C-alpha cells in the first residue's frame, strides 16, 4: 500500500489513477475492505473493495484515458475520517467535447498503519448545463 | 434542538420531515453549521445550513407531501461521524406513479451536547429502470 499521509494525498492519487486508467494504482488507493463502496453516475451501490475495483477495471477497459480535473468544494474531517465534496470535470480521451461536470463525495479512512485510503466514492450524474448558476434543482420533489 | 441519541434516530426524523414537508422539523434535524451541505438530484452543492434549509423550504412549497421510503444499504462510523448510504423510494403526493429510486449519502455528526444531527445529504439522480439489477453503470467513463 502507498502510505498516504493525509486524505488530500490519497485523493490526488485516486484522480491520477483515474486519468491514467491505471488499475494497479487505483487498487493501491482503496482500502481493501468489505466496507468500501462506490457509486458510479446513475449506477448502483457497489459494496466491497473487490466489486469496486472490478468496476474500475471495466471502465478502464472500455475507455481511452480521459482528462480528469477536480476541485475540492468542501471538507469535513475528524480523527480517522475525511469527507471531501469534489467537483469533477471529465473529458473523454477520444474527443474534444466539453467536459462533463459531476459532483462526488469522496471518503477516506486512516488505517491502522496511519496511512489514508479511499473508503467511498459516490459520484452524481452531471449537473445540467448552467443549472449550477441558477443555484437550484429543477426537481419539484427532492 | 431535538437530541437524537444516534444517527439512526436523526435519519428517521429527516425522512419524516421530508414526507410531511415540515420545514420546522427539517430545521431541527440539521446541524446549524456553515459546514452543512446538501445536493439535491442534479443540483449544485448547497453550502451552509441557511442555504440548505432554504432549498428544502422551496421544495416543500412546490410539492404535495410525497411518500418517502428509505432503506439503509451501508453504514460507516467512527467517534462523532456516521455515514449512511441509503436507497430512497419517493412517490410524488399528487399521483400514483411508480416511485423514483435514488441513492443518497447521509452524514451525521455528534454535536457538543451529545446529540446527533445531519451535516450532509447528497442525493443522486435516479437509477435508470433495472440498471440496478444489471449491477453496473452504462457510462463508459466514470
mmCIF file of C-alpha atoms in Angstrom:
data_model
loop_
_atom_site.group_PDB
_atom_site.id
_atom_site.type_symbol
_atom_site.label_atom_id
_atom_site.label_comp_id
_atom_site.label_asym_id
_atom_site.label_seq_id
_atom_site.Cartn_x
_atom_site.Cartn_y
_atom_site.Cartn_z
ATOM 1 C CA UNK A 1 0.000 0.000 0.000
ATOM 2 C CA UNK A 2 1.153 3.502 -0.727
ATOM 3 C CA UNK A 3 1.216 5.260 2.625
ATOM 4 C CA UNK A 4 -0.677 8.460 2.016
ATOM 5 C CA UNK A 5 -0.033 10.789 4.917
ATOM 6 C CA UNK A 6 -3.379 12.533 4.522
ATOM 7 C CA UNK A 7 -6.631 12.416 2.603
ATOM 8 C CA UNK A 8 -5.519 15.052 0.094
ATOM 9 C CA UNK A 9 -2.645 12.853 -0.991
ATOM 10 C CA UNK A 10 -4.933 9.843 -1.374
ATOM 11 C CA UNK A 11 -7.341 11.967 -3.394
ATOM 12 C CA UNK A 12 -4.610 13.151 -5.746
ATOM 13 C CA UNK A 13 -3.575 9.515 -6.275
ATOM 14 C CA UNK A 14 -7.178 8.499 -6.937
ATOM 15 C CA UNK A 15 -7.655 11.048 -9.703
ATOM 16 C CA UNK A 16 -4.229 10.317 -11.165
ATOM 17 C CA UNK A 17 -5.088 6.608 -11.362
ATOM 18 C CA UNK A 18 -8.438 7.509 -12.943
ATOM 19 C CA UNK A 19 -6.817 9.732 -15.565
ATOM 20 C CA UNK A 20 -4.189 7.125 -16.400
ATOM 21 C CA UNK A 21 -6.716 4.238 -16.368
ATOM 22 C CA UNK A 22 -4.189 2.520 -14.104
ATOM 23 C CA UNK A 23 -5.939 -0.262 -12.207
ATOM 24 C CA UNK A 24 -2.907 -1.150 -10.119
ATOM 25 C CA UNK A 25 -2.572 2.414 -8.933
ATOM 26 C CA UNK A 26 -6.324 2.552 -8.323
ATOM 27 C CA UNK A 27 -6.085 -0.616 -6.244
ATOM 28 C CA UNK A 28 -3.426 0.959 -4.052
ATOM 29 C CA UNK A 29 -5.680 3.956 -3.339
ATOM 30 C CA UNK A 30 -8.583 1.906 -1.971
ATOM 31 C CA UNK A 31 -8.977 0.396 1.456
ATOM 32 C CA UNK A 32 -9.145 -3.375 0.886
ATOM 33 C CA UNK A 33 -12.286 -3.644 2.977
ATOM 34 C CA UNK A 34 -15.815 -5.036 2.650
ATOM 35 C CA UNK A 35 -16.929 -1.574 3.803
ATOM 36 C CA UNK A 36 -15.545 0.137 0.712
ATOM 37 C CA UNK A 37 -18.312 1.451 -1.537
ATOM 38 C CA UNK A 38 -18.564 3.100 -4.918
ATOM 39 C CA UNK A 39 -21.428 4.596 -6.890
ATOM 40 C CA UNK A 40 -20.730 5.488 -10.495
ATOM 41 C CA UNK A 41 -23.081 8.066 -12.002
ATOM 42 C CA UNK A 42 -26.514 6.533 -12.419
ATOM 43 C CA UNK A 43 -25.232 3.197 -11.220
ATOM 44 C CA UNK A 44 -25.990 1.036 -8.225
ATOM 45 C CA UNK A 45 -24.129 0.887 -4.954
ATOM 46 C CA UNK A 46 -21.090 -1.353 -5.257
ATOM 47 C CA UNK A 47 -20.069 -2.831 -1.924
ATOM 48 C CA UNK A 48 -16.677 -4.228 -1.029
ATOM 49 C CA UNK A 49 -13.264 -3.498 -2.492
ATOM 50 C CA UNK A 50 -13.466 -6.429 -4.900
ATOM 51 C CA UNK A 51 -16.670 -5.217 -6.576
ATOM 52 C CA UNK A 52 -15.438 -1.631 -6.564
ATOM 53 C CA UNK A 53 -12.152 -2.459 -8.250
ATOM 54 C CA UNK A 54 -13.817 -4.776 -10.743
ATOM 55 C CA UNK A 55 -15.972 -1.840 -11.850
ATOM 56 C CA UNK A 56 -12.926 0.374 -12.323
ATOM 57 C CA UNK A 57 -11.291 -2.383 -14.331
ATOM 58 C CA UNK A 58 -14.321 -2.499 -16.629
ATOM 59 C CA UNK A 59 -14.337 1.281 -17.009
ATOM 60 C CA UNK A 60 -10.640 1.376 -17.763
ATOM 61 C CA UNK A 61 -11.024 -1.441 -20.268
ATOM 62 C CA UNK A 62 -13.635 0.481 -22.243
ATOM 63 C CA UNK A 63 -12.218 3.969 -22.149
ATOM 64 C CA UNK A 64 -9.410 5.874 -23.661
ATOM 65 C CA UNK A 65 -7.631 7.673 -20.875
ATOM 66 C CA UNK A 66 -9.786 10.705 -20.064
ATOM 67 C CA UNK A 67 -8.726 14.111 -18.871
ATOM 68 C CA UNK A 68 -9.841 14.478 -15.282
ATOM 69 C CA UNK A 69 -9.777 17.688 -13.310
ATOM 70 C CA UNK A 70 -11.112 18.020 -9.809
ATOM 71 C CA UNK A 71 -11.756 20.812 -7.371
ATOM 72 C CA UNK A 72 -12.351 20.385 -3.655
ATOM 73 C CA UNK A 73 -15.544 22.192 -2.707
ATOM 74 C CA UNK A 74 -15.845 21.216 0.934
ATOM 75 C CA UNK A 75 -14.126 19.058 3.511
ATOM 76 C CA UNK A 76 -15.367 17.565 6.771
ATOM 77 C CA UNK A 77 -12.933 15.729 8.994
ATOM 78 C CA UNK A 78 -12.444 14.207 12.364
ATOM 79 C CA UNK A 79 -9.978 11.723 13.768
ATOM 80 C CA UNK A 80 -9.733 8.997 11.202
ATOM 81 C CA UNK A 81 -12.354 10.006 8.623
ATOM 82 C CA UNK A 82 -12.229 12.693 5.950
ATOM 83 C CA UNK A 83 -15.184 13.527 3.711
ATOM 84 C CA UNK A 84 -14.495 15.579 0.606
ATOM 85 C CA UNK A 85 -17.095 17.039 -1.708
ATOM 86 C CA UNK A 86 -15.466 17.431 -5.088
ATOM 87 C CA UNK A 87 -16.438 18.847 -8.461
ATOM 88 C CA UNK A 88 -15.105 16.681 -11.265
ATOM 89 C CA UNK A 89 -14.600 17.774 -14.866
ATOM 90 C CA UNK A 90 -14.136 14.720 -17.083
ATOM 91 C CA UNK A 91 -13.302 14.975 -20.761
ATOM 92 C CA UNK A 92 -13.306 11.674 -22.675
ATOM 93 C CA UNK A 93 -9.975 10.753 -24.186
ATOM 94 C CA UNK A 94 -11.426 10.124 -27.623
ATOM 95 C CA UNK A 95 -12.758 13.572 -28.341
ATOM 96 C CA UNK A 96 -12.534 17.229 -27.582
ATOM 97 C CA UNK A 97 -16.058 17.630 -26.312
ATOM 98 C CA UNK A 98 -16.870 19.887 -23.402
ATOM 99 C CA UNK A 99 -16.026 18.215 -20.112
ATOM 100 C CA UNK A 100 -18.804 16.570 -18.160
ATOM 101 C CA UNK A 101 -19.264 18.072 -14.703
ATOM 102 C CA UNK A 102 -20.077 15.823 -11.780
ATOM 103 C CA UNK A 103 -20.167 16.123 -8.037
ATOM 104 C CA UNK A 104 -18.600 13.376 -5.971
ATOM 105 C CA UNK A 105 -18.488 12.596 -2.296
ATOM 106 C CA UNK A 106 -15.117 11.022 -1.540
ATOM 107 C CA UNK A 107 -14.450 9.465 1.850
ATOM 108 C CA UNK A 108 -11.057 8.487 3.219
ATOM 109 C CA UNK A 109 -10.164 6.497 6.296
ATOM 110 C CA UNK A 110 -6.982 6.413 8.302
ATOM 111 C CA UNK A 111 -5.820 2.823 8.500
ATOM 112 C CA UNK A 112 -4.109 1.006 11.330
ATOM 113 C CA UNK A 113 -0.732 1.781 9.801
ATOM 114 C CA UNK A 114 -1.508 5.503 9.844
ATOM 115 C CA UNK A 115 -1.908 5.898 6.107
ATOM 116 C CA UNK A 116 -5.057 7.222 4.468
ATOM 117 C CA UNK A 117 -7.037 5.229 1.893
ATOM 118 C CA UNK A 118 -10.277 5.754 -0.004
ATOM 119 C CA UNK A 119 -13.275 4.006 1.500
ATOM 120 C CA UNK A 120 -16.072 5.548 -0.600
ATOM 121 C CA UNK A 121 -16.552 7.336 -3.907
ATOM 122 C CA UNK A 122 -20.132 8.367 -4.673
ATOM 123 C CA UNK A 123 -20.433 10.321 -7.914
ATOM 124 C CA UNK A 124 -23.588 12.038 -9.106
ATOM 125 C CA UNK A 125 -24.877 12.465 -12.600
ATOM 126 C CA UNK A 126 -23.910 15.666 -14.355
ATOM 127 C CA UNK A 127 -25.295 18.968 -13.399
ATOM 128 C CA UNK A 128 -27.327 20.023 -16.404
ATOM 129 C CA UNK A 129 -25.904 22.952 -18.325
ATOM 130 C CA UNK A 130 -25.945 26.089 -16.278
ATOM 131 C CA UNK A 131 -28.180 24.713 -13.614
ATOM 132 C CA UNK A 132 -25.422 25.350 -11.145
ATOM 133 C CA UNK A 133 -25.551 29.044 -11.924
ATOM 134 C CA UNK A 134 -29.261 29.110 -11.207
ATOM 135 C CA UNK A 135 -28.475 27.644 -7.857
ATOM 136 C CA UNK A 136 -31.276 25.154 -7.518
ATOM 137 C CA UNK A 137 -32.509 21.850 -8.704
ATOM 138 C CA UNK A 138 -35.307 21.681 -11.220
ATOM 139 C CA UNK A 139 -36.853 18.812 -9.302
ATOM 140 C CA UNK A 140 -40.033 19.748 -7.569
ATOM 141 C CA UNK A 141 -39.743 16.943 -5.078
ATOM 142 C CA UNK A 142 -36.308 16.203 -3.769
ATOM 143 C CA UNK B 1 -32.731 21.075 19.014
ATOM 144 C CA UNK B 2 -34.153 17.598 19.250
ATOM 145 C CA UNK B 3 -31.495 15.495 20.957
ATOM 146 C CA UNK B 4 -31.160 12.466 18.756
ATOM 147 C CA UNK B 5 -29.208 9.837 20.643
ATOM 148 C CA UNK B 6 -27.807 8.304 17.468
ATOM 149 C CA UNK B 7 -27.617 8.765 13.726
ATOM 150 C CA UNK B 8 -30.463 6.319 13.052
ATOM 151 C CA UNK B 9 -32.823 8.464 15.072
ATOM 152 C CA UNK B 10 -31.736 11.611 13.235
ATOM 153 C CA UNK B 11 -32.208 9.796 9.927
ATOM 154 C CA UNK B 12 -35.735 8.725 10.801
ATOM 155 C CA UNK B 13 -36.557 12.320 11.732
ATOM 156 C CA UNK B 14 -35.073 13.575 8.452
ATOM 157 C CA UNK B 15 -37.257 11.324 6.322
ATOM 158 C CA UNK B 16 -40.316 12.023 8.457
ATOM 159 C CA UNK B 17 -39.813 15.760 7.973
ATOM 160 C CA UNK B 18 -39.362 15.185 4.228
ATOM 161 C CA UNK B 19 -42.540 13.138 3.957
ATOM 162 C CA UNK B 20 -44.550 15.666 5.939
ATOM 163 C CA UNK B 21 -42.986 18.667 4.124
ATOM 164 C CA UNK B 22 -42.396 20.037 7.616
ATOM 165 C CA UNK B 23 -39.714 22.705 7.443
ATOM 166 C CA UNK B 24 -39.592 23.261 11.195
ATOM 167 C CA UNK B 25 -38.953 19.579 11.785
ATOM 168 C CA UNK B 26 -36.394 19.561 8.978
ATOM 169 C CA UNK B 27 -34.630 22.519 10.589
ATOM 170 C CA UNK B 28 -34.344 20.616 13.863
ATOM 171 C CA UNK B 29 -32.667 17.677 12.093
ATOM 172 C CA UNK B 30 -29.823 19.733 10.597
ATOM 173 C CA UNK B 31 -26.672 20.933 12.271
ATOM 174 C CA UNK B 32 -26.868 24.741 12.180
ATOM 175 C CA UNK B 33 -23.384 24.971 10.709
ATOM 176 C CA UNK B 34 -21.661 26.573 7.737
ATOM 177 C CA UNK B 35 -20.256 23.076 7.095
ATOM 178 C CA UNK B 36 -23.685 21.585 6.418
ATOM 179 C CA UNK B 37 -24.101 20.645 2.768
ATOM 180 C CA UNK B 38 -26.880 19.336 0.562
ATOM 181 C CA UNK B 39 -27.023 18.177 -3.042
ATOM 182 C CA UNK B 40 -30.454 17.607 -4.497
ATOM 183 C CA UNK B 41 -30.541 15.291 -7.531
ATOM 184 C CA UNK B 42 -28.932 17.026 -10.459
ATOM 185 C CA UNK B 43 -28.482 20.179 -8.432
ATOM 186 C CA UNK B 44 -25.457 22.088 -7.237
ATOM 187 C CA UNK B 45 -23.738 21.833 -3.900
ATOM 188 C CA UNK B 46 -25.537 23.931 -1.314
ATOM 189 C CA UNK B 47 -23.250 25.025 1.494
ATOM 190 C CA UNK B 48 -24.299 26.161 4.931
ATOM 191 C CA UNK B 49 -27.424 25.404 6.913
ATOM 192 C CA UNK B 50 -29.175 28.549 5.727
ATOM 193 C CA UNK B 51 -28.861 27.665 2.033
ATOM 194 C CA UNK B 52 -29.727 24.025 2.728
ATOM 195 C CA UNK B 53 -32.897 24.839 4.632
ATOM 196 C CA UNK B 54 -33.938 27.463 2.093
ATOM 197 C CA UNK B 55 -33.825 24.755 -0.566
ATOM 198 C CA UNK B 56 -35.993 22.448 1.492
ATOM 199 C CA UNK B 57 -38.439 25.291 2.024
ATOM 200 C CA UNK B 58 -38.680 25.776 -1.751
ATOM 201 C CA UNK B 59 -39.183 22.053 -2.308
ATOM 202 C CA UNK B 60 -41.861 21.844 0.356
ATOM 203 C CA UNK B 61 -43.595 24.909 -1.064
ATOM 204 C CA UNK B 62 -43.899 23.313 -4.504
ATOM 205 C CA UNK B 63 -44.778 19.775 -3.586
ATOM 206 C CA UNK B 64 -47.671 17.872 -2.246
ATOM 207 C CA UNK B 65 -46.397 15.733 0.582
ATOM 208 C CA UNK B 66 -44.708 12.744 -1.063
ATOM 209 C CA UNK B 67 -44.462 9.195 0.138
ATOM 210 C CA UNK B 68 -40.882 8.560 1.131
ATOM 211 C CA UNK B 69 -39.426 5.182 1.949
ATOM 212 C CA UNK B 70 -35.791 4.585 2.720
ATOM 213 C CA UNK B 71 -33.551 1.616 3.235
ATOM 214 C CA UNK B 72 -30.112 1.703 4.802
ATOM 215 C CA UNK B 73 -27.643 -0.019 2.479
ATOM 216 C CA UNK B 74 -24.384 0.633 4.312
ATOM 217 C CA UNK B 75 -23.070 2.443 7.339
ATOM 218 C CA UNK B 76 -19.598 3.688 8.207
ATOM 219 C CA UNK B 77 -18.999 5.184 11.619
ATOM 220 C CA UNK B 78 -16.363 6.347 13.987
ATOM 221 C CA UNK B 79 -16.386 8.590 17.035
ATOM 222 C CA UNK B 80 -18.531 11.511 16.119
ATOM 223 C CA UNK B 81 -19.313 10.875 12.446
ATOM 224 C CA UNK B 82 -21.759 8.458 10.846
ATOM 225 C CA UNK B 83 -22.047 7.978 7.085
ATOM 226 C CA UNK B 84 -25.135 6.195 5.780
ATOM 227 C CA UNK B 85 -25.704 5.102 2.216
ATOM 228 C CA UNK B 86 -29.430 4.943 1.697
ATOM 229 C CA UNK B 87 -31.790 3.910 -1.080
ATOM 230 C CA UNK B 88 -34.759 6.257 -1.277
ATOM 231 C CA UNK B 89 -38.082 5.484 -2.933
ATOM 232 C CA UNK B 90 -40.041 8.693 -3.456
ATOM 233 C CA UNK B 91 -43.568 8.764 -4.787
ATOM 234 C CA UNK B 92 -44.987 12.226 -5.526
ATOM 235 C CA UNK B 93 -48.033 13.101 -3.472
ATOM 236 C CA UNK B 94 -50.093 14.132 -6.489
ATOM 237 C CA UNK B 95 -50.112 10.832 -8.311
ATOM 238 C CA UNK B 96 -49.807 7.135 -8.051
ATOM 239 C CA UNK B 97 -46.822 6.792 -10.354
ATOM 240 C CA UNK B 98 -44.064 4.324 -9.662
ATOM 241 C CA UNK B 99 -41.701 5.609 -7.013
ATOM 242 C CA UNK B 100 -38.458 7.196 -8.112
ATOM 243 C CA UNK B 101 -35.408 5.405 -6.747
ATOM 244 C CA UNK B 102 -32.407 7.403 -5.621
ATOM 245 C CA UNK B 103 -29.256 6.770 -3.690
ATOM 246 C CA UNK B 104 -28.248 9.223 -1.008
ATOM 247 C CA UNK B 105 -25.202 9.646 1.164
ATOM 248 C CA UNK B 106 -26.347 10.969 4.530
ATOM 249 C CA UNK B 107 -23.801 12.156 7.069
ATOM 250 C CA UNK B 108 -24.475 12.823 10.733
ATOM 251 C CA UNK B 109 -22.294 14.472 13.336
ATOM 252 C CA UNK B 110 -22.359 14.194 17.084
ATOM 253 C CA UNK B 111 -22.646 17.693 18.495
ATOM 254 C CA UNK B 112 -21.142 19.154 21.634
ATOM 255 C CA UNK B 113 -24.295 18.368 23.542
ATOM 256 C CA UNK B 114 -24.035 14.710 22.588
ATOM 257 C CA UNK B 115 -26.944 14.681 20.182
ATOM 258 C CA UNK B 116 -26.651 13.665 16.523
ATOM 259 C CA UNK B 117 -27.611 15.987 13.670
ATOM 260 C CA UNK B 118 -27.458 15.806 9.889
ATOM 261 C CA UNK B 119 -24.456 17.552 8.370
ATOM 262 C CA UNK B 120 -24.757 16.365 4.752
ATOM 263 C CA UNK B 121 -27.345 14.923 2.377
ATOM 264 C CA UNK B 122 -26.073 14.144 -1.117
ATOM 265 C CA UNK B 123 -28.704 12.538 -3.315
ATOM 266 C CA UNK B 124 -28.042 11.111 -6.757
ATOM 267 C CA UNK B 125 -30.258 11.121 -9.788
ATOM 268 C CA UNK B 126 -32.442 8.063 -10.244
ATOM 269 C CA UNK B 127 -31.038 4.754 -11.206
ATOM 270 C CA UNK B 128 -32.484 4.098 -14.622
ATOM 271 C CA UNK B 129 -35.034 1.291 -14.772
ATOM 272 C CA UNK B 130 -33.488 -2.024 -13.977
ATOM 273 C CA UNK B 131 -29.943 -0.806 -14.235
ATOM 274 C CA UNK B 132 -29.514 -1.748 -10.615
ATOM 275 C CA UNK B 133 -30.277 -5.355 -11.445
ATOM 276 C CA UNK B 134 -27.630 -5.372 -14.112
ATOM 277 C CA UNK B 135 -25.201 -4.274 -11.483
ATOM 278 C CA UNK B 136 -23.221 -1.698 -13.401
ATOM 279 C CA UNK B 137 -23.348 1.757 -14.817
ATOM 280 C CA UNK B 138 -23.882 2.280 -18.519
ATOM 281 C CA UNK B 139 -21.283 5.014 -18.526
ATOM 282 C CA UNK B 140 -18.156 4.084 -20.330
ATOM 283 C CA UNK B 141 -16.073 6.601 -18.473
ATOM 284 C CA UNK B 142 -16.748 7.018 -14.788
#
